[in-house]
CSV table of C-alpha atoms in Angstrom, one decimal:
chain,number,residue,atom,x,y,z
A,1,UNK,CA,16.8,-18.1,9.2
A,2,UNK,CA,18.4,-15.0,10.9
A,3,UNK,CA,19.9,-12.3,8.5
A,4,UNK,CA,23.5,-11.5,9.3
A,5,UNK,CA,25.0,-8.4,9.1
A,6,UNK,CA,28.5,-7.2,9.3
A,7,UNK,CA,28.8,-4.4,11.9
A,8,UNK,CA,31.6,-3.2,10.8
A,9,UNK,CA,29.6,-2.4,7.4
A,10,UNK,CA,27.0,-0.1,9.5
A,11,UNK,CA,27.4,3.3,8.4
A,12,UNK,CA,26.3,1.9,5.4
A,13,UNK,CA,23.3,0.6,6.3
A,14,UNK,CA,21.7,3.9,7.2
A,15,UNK,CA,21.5,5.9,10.2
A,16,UNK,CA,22.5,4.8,14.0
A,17,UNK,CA,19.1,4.3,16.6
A,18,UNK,CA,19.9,5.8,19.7
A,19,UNK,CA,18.5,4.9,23.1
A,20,UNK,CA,18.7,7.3,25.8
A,21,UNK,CA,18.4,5.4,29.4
A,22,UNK,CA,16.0,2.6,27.9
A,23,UNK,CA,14.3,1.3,30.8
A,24,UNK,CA,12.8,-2.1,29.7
A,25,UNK,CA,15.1,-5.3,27.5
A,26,UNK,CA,11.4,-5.4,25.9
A,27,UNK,CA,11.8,-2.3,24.6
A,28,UNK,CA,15.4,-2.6,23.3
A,29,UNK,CA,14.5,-5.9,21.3
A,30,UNK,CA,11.4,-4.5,19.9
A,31,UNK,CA,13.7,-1.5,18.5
A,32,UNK,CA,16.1,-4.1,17.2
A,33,UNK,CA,13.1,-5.7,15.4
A,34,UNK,CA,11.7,-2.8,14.2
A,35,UNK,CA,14.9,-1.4,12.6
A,36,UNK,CA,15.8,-4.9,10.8
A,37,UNK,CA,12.6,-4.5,9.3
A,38,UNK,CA,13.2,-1.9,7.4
A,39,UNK,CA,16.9,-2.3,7.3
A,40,UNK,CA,18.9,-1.0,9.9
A,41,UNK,CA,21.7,-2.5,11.8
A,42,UNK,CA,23.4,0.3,14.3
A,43,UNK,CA,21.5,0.0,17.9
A,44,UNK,CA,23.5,1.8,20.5
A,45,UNK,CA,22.6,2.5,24.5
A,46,UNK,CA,23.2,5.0,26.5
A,47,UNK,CA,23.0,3.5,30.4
A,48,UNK,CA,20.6,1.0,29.9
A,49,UNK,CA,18.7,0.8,33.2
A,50,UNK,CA,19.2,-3.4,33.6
A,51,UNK,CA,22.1,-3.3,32.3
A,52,UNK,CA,23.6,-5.4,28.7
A,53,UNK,CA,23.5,-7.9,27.7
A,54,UNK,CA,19.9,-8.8,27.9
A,55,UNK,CA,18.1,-12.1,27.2
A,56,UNK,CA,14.8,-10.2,27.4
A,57,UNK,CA,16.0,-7.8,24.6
A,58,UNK,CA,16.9,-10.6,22.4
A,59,UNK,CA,13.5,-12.3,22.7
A,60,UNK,CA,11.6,-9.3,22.0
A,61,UNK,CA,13.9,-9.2,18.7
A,62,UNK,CA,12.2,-11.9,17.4
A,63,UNK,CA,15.5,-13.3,15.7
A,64,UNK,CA,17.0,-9.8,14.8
A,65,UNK,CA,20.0,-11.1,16.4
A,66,UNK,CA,22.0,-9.5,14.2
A,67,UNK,CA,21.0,-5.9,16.0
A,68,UNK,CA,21.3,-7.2,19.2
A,69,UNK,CA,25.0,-8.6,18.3
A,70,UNK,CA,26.4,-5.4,17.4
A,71,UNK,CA,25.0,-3.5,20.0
A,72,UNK,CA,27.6,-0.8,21.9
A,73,UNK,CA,26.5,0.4,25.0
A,74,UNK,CA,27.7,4.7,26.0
A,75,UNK,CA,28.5,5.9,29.4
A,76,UNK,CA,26.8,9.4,28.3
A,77,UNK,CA,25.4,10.8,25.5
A,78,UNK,CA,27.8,13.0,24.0
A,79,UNK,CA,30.1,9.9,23.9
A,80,UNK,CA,27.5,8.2,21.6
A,81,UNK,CA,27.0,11.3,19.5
A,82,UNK,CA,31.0,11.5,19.1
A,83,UNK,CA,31.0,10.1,15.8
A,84,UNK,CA,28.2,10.9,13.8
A,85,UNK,CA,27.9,14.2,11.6
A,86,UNK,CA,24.1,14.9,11.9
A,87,UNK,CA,21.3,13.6,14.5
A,88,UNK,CA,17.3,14.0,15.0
A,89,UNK,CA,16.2,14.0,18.0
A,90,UNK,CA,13.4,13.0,18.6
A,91,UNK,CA,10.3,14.2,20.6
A,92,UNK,CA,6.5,14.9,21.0
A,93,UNK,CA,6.9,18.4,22.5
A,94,UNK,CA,7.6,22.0,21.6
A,95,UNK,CA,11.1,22.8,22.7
A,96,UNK,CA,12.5,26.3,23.2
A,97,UNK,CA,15.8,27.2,21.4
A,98,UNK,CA,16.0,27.4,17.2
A,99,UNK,CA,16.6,24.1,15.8
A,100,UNK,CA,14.7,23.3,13.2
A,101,UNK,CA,12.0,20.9,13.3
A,102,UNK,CA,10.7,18.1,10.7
A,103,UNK,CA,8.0,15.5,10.1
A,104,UNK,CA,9.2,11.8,9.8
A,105,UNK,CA,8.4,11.8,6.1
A,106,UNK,CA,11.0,15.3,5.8
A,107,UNK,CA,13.1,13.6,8.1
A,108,UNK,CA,13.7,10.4,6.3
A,109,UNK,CA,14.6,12.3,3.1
A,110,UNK,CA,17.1,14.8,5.2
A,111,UNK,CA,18.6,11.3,6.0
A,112,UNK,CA,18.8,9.8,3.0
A,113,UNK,CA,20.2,13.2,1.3
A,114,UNK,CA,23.2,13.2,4.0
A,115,UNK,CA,23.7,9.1,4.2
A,116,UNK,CA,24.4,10.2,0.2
A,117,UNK,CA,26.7,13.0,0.9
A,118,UNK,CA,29.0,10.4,3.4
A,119,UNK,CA,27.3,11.7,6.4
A,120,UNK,CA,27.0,9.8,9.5
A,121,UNK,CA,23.7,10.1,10.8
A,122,UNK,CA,21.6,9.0,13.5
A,123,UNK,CA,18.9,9.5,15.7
A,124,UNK,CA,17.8,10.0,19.0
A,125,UNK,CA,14.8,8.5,21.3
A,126,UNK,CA,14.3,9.3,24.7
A,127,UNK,CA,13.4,7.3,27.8
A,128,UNK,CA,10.0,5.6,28.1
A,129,UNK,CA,8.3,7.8,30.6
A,130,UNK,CA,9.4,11.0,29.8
A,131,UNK,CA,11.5,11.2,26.6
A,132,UNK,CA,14.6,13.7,26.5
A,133,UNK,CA,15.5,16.4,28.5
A,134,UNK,CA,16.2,19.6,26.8
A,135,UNK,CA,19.9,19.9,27.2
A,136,UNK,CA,19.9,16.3,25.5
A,137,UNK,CA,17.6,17.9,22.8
A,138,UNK,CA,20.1,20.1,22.7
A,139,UNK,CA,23.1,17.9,21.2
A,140,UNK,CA,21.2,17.4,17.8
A,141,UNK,CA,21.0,19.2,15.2
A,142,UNK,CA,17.5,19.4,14.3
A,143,UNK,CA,13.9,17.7,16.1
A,144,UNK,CA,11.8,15.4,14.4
A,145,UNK,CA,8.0,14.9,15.4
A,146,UNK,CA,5.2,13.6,14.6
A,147,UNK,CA,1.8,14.1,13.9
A,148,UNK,CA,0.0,12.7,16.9
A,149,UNK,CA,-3.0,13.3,18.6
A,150,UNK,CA,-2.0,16.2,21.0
A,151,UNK,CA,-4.6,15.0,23.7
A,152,UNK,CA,-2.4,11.4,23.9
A,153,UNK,CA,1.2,12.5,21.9
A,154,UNK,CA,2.9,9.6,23.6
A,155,UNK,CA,4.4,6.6,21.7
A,156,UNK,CA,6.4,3.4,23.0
A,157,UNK,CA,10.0,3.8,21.6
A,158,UNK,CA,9.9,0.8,19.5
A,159,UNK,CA,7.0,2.8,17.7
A,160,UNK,CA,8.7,5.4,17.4
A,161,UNK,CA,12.0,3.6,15.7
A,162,UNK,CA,9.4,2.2,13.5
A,163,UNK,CA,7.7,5.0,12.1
A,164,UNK,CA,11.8,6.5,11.2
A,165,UNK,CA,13.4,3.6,10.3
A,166,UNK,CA,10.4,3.0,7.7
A,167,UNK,CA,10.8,6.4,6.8
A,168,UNK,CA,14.3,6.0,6.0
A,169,UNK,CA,13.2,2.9,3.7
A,170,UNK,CA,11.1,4.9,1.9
A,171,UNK,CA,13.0,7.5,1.2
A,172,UNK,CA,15.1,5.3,-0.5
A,173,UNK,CA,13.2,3.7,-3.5
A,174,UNK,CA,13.0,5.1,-6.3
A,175,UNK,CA,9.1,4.7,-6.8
A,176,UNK,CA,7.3,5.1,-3.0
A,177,UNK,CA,4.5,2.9,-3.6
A,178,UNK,CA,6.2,-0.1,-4.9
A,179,UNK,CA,5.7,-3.0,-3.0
A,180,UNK,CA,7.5,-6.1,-2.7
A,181,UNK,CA,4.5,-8.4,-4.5
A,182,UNK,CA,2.1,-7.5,-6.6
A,183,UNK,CA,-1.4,-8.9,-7.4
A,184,UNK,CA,-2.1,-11.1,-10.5
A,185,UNK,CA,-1.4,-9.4,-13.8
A,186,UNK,CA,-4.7,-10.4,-15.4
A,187,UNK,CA,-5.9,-9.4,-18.9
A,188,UNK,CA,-8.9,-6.9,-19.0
A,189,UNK,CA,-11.9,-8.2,-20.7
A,190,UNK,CA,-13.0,-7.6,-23.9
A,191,UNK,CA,-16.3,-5.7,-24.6
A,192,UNK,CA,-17.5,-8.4,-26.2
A,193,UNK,CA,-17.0,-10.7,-23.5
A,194,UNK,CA,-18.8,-8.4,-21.2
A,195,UNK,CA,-21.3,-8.1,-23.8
A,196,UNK,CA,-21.7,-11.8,-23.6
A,197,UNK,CA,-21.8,-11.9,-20.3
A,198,UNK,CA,-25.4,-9.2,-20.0
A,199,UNK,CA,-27.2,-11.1,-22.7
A,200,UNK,CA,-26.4,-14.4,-20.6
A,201,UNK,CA,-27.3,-12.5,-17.6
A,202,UNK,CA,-30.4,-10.7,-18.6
A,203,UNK,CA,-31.6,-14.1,-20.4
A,204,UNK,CA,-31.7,-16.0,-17.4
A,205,UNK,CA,-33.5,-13.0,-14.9
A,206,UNK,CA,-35.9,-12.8,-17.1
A,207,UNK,CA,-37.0,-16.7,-17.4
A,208,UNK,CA,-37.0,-16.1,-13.4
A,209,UNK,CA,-39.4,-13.3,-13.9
A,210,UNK,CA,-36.7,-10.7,-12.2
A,211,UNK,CA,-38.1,-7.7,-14.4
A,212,UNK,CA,-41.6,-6.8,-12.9
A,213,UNK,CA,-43.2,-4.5,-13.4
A,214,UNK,CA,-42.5,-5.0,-17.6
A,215,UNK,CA,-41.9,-1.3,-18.4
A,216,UNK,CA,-39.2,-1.0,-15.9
A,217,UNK,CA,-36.9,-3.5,-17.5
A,218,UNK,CA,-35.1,-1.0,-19.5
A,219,UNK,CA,-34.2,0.9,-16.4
A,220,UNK,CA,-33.6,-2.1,-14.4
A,221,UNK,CA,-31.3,-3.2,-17.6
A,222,UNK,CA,-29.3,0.2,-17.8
A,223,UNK,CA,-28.6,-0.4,-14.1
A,224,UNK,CA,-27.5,-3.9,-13.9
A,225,UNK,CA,-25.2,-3.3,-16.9
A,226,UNK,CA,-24.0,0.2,-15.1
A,227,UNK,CA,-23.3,-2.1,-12.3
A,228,UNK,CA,-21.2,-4.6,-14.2
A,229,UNK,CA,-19.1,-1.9,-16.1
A,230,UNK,CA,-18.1,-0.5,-13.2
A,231,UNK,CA,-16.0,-3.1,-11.6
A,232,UNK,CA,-13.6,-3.1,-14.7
A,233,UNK,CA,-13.4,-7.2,-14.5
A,234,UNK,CA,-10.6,-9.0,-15.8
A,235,UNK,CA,-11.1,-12.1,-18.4
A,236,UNK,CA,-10.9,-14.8,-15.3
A,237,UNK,CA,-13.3,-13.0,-13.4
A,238,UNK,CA,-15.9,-13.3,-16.0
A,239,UNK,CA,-15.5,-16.9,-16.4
A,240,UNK,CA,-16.5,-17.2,-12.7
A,241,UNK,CA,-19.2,-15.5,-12.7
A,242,UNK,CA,-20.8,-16.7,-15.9
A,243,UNK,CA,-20.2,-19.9,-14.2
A,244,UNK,CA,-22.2,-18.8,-11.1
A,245,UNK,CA,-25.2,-17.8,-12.9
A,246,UNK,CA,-24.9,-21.2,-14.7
A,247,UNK,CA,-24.9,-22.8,-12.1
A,248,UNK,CA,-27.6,-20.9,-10.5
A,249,UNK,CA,-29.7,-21.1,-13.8
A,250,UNK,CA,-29.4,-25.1,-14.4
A,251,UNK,CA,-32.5,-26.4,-14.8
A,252,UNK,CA,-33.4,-30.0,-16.2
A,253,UNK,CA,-34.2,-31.0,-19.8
A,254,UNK,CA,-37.7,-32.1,-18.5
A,255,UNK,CA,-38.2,-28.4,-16.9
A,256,UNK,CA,-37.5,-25.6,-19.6
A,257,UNK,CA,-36.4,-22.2,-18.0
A,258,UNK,CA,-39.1,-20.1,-16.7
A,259,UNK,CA,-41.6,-22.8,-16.0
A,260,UNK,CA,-40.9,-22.4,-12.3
A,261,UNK,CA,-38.1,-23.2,-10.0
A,262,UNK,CA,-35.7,-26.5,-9.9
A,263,UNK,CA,-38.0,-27.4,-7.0
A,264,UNK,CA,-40.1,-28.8,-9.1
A,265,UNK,CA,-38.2,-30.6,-11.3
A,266,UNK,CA,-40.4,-34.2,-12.0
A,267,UNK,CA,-37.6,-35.8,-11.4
A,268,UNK,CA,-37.4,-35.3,-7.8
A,269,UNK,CA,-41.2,-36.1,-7.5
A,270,UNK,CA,-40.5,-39.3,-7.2
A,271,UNK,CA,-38.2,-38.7,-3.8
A,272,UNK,CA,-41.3,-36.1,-2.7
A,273,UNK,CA,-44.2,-38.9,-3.3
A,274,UNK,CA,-42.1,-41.6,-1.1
A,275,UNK,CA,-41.6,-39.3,1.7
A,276,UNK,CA,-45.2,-38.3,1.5
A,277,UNK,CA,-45.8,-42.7,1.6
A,278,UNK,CA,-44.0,-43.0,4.8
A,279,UNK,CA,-45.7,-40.1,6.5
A,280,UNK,CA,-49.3,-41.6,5.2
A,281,UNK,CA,-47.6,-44.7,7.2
A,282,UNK,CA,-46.2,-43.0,9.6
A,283,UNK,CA,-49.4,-41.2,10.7
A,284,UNK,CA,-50.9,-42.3,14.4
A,285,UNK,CA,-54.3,-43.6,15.0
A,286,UNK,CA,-57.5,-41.4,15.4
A,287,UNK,CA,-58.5,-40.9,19.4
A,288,UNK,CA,-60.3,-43.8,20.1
A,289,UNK,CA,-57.8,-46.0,19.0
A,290,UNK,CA,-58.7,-47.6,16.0
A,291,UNK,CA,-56.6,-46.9,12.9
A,292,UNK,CA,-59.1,-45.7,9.9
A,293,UNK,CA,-58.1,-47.5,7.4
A,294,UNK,CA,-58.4,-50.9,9.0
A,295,UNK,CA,-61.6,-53.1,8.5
A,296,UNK,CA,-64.1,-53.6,11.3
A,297,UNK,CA,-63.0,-56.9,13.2
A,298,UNK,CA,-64.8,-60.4,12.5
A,299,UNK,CA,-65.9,-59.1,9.5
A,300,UNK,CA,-65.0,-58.3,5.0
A,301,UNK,CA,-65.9,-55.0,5.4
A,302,UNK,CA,-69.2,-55.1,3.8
A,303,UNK,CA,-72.3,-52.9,4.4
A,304,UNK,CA,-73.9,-56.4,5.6
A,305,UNK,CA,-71.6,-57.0,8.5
């Protein structure tokens, strides 16, 4: 179900996106999507190239409807600046003047240090093929970049709005590498449990002969329990594998471990000695036709015949 947002309310929701002569609806929507992600609301255009409204933009936004919505489109750039206090612009190239420049992670804590002061903030992408001219670099306050490869420093715009508006989520929690799930809280094993679990383990390798040559087995021990330690296991995790090797290590009554493998469990020699029947029965006559273990004909089968 589609998140609405009250544009009205933006300011509060973080910095404005702006695009500078966006070329494609594609683009636009993917920006939208990318900055409900992580929060944002405030889209604006500056001369979009097909004009607005566009259906492509809103299908690219993947339901972020409430971007798309509030949208305002600008005449020129210094009209969509007007109102805001403090802008990044952004770009991939060295510029010449003296404005400072940032990395995204610096950048979305600049943000959030303003946003907290009252400030409104925003910032700037340029067109597709090119980016920003330098008198548009020019209208912010400071560049943002970021650490590319310099042999292929171009990114899509709706990249680019990603990578700041999840830096401007970030910057905002109070713990960076929370997430919003977490894995299974699961209690640690106890030694003896672990304990358990080697004697259980070594017991059944060695009815299947696993420690050869004999005086290696304390080695081959040390390492298998080194092995084991290391994965720190949980309580649950035991249980599964002790019931692996169980079930790996089930032999019947009739077959004591270590007298060889299930395979040759008596009870199944039953099933092998009526497959072996049929293919006694199954088997085709010798080459001249006669099937050997027929009697001669017109005769018992005597010597005297």
């Amino acid at each position: 179900m589609p998140v609405t947002k009250d544009p009205d309310n933006a300011s509060a929701a973080g910095p404005a996106i702006i695009l500078v002569e966006p070329q494609l609806g594609e683009n636009i929507g993917m920006v939208a999507r990318a900055m409900a992600n992580f929060g944002l609301v405030e889209l604006r255009l500056v001369n979009p190239r097909d004009g607005w409204p566009s259906e492509k933009a809103r299908a690219a936004a993947s339901r972020a409807d409430h971007v798309i919505d509030a949208v305002t489109v600008f005449d020129d750039l210094a009209s969509a600046l007007a109102d805001l206090n403090f802008v990044f612009a952004t770009t991939a190239r060295q510029r010449d003047g003296f404005k400072a420049v940032r990395g995204p992670v610096e950048a979305g804590r600049v943000l959030r240090a303003r946003h907290g002061m009252g400030q409104r903030t925003g910032i700037l992408f340029g067109r597709e093929r090119f980016g920003l001219y330098n008198d548009e670099v020019g209208l912010a306050d400071e560049i943002v970049t970021f650490p590319v490869d310099p042999d292929f420093s171009s990114l899509n715009i709706a990249q680019a709005a990603l990578l700041m508006s999840y830096e401007w989520m970030k910057s905002g929690l109070e713990d960076e590498t929370k997430t919003n799930f977490a894995g299974p809280d699961m209690k640690p094993a106890s030694k003896e449990e672990l304990h358990g679990l080697f004697a259980y383990l070594e017991g059944a390798l060695e009815a299947r002969g696993y420690f050869r040559p004999a005086p290696k087995k304390p080695k081959m021990v040390d390492n298998l329990r080194a092995v084991l330690t290391r994965a720190g296991f949980a309580e649950p995790e035991l249980k599964v594998l002790r019931g692996i090797i169980s079930s790996l290590d089930r032999f019947s009554p009739a077959m004591p471990r270590g007298d060889g493998s299930p395979g040759d469990d008596p009870r199944r020699l039953p099933a092998a000695a009526a497959r072996a029947r049929k293919a006694e029965v199954d088997r085709p006559p010798d080459a001249n036709g006669d099937d050997n273990d027929k009697p001669p004909l017109g005769g018992k089968a005597t010597d005297n015949d």
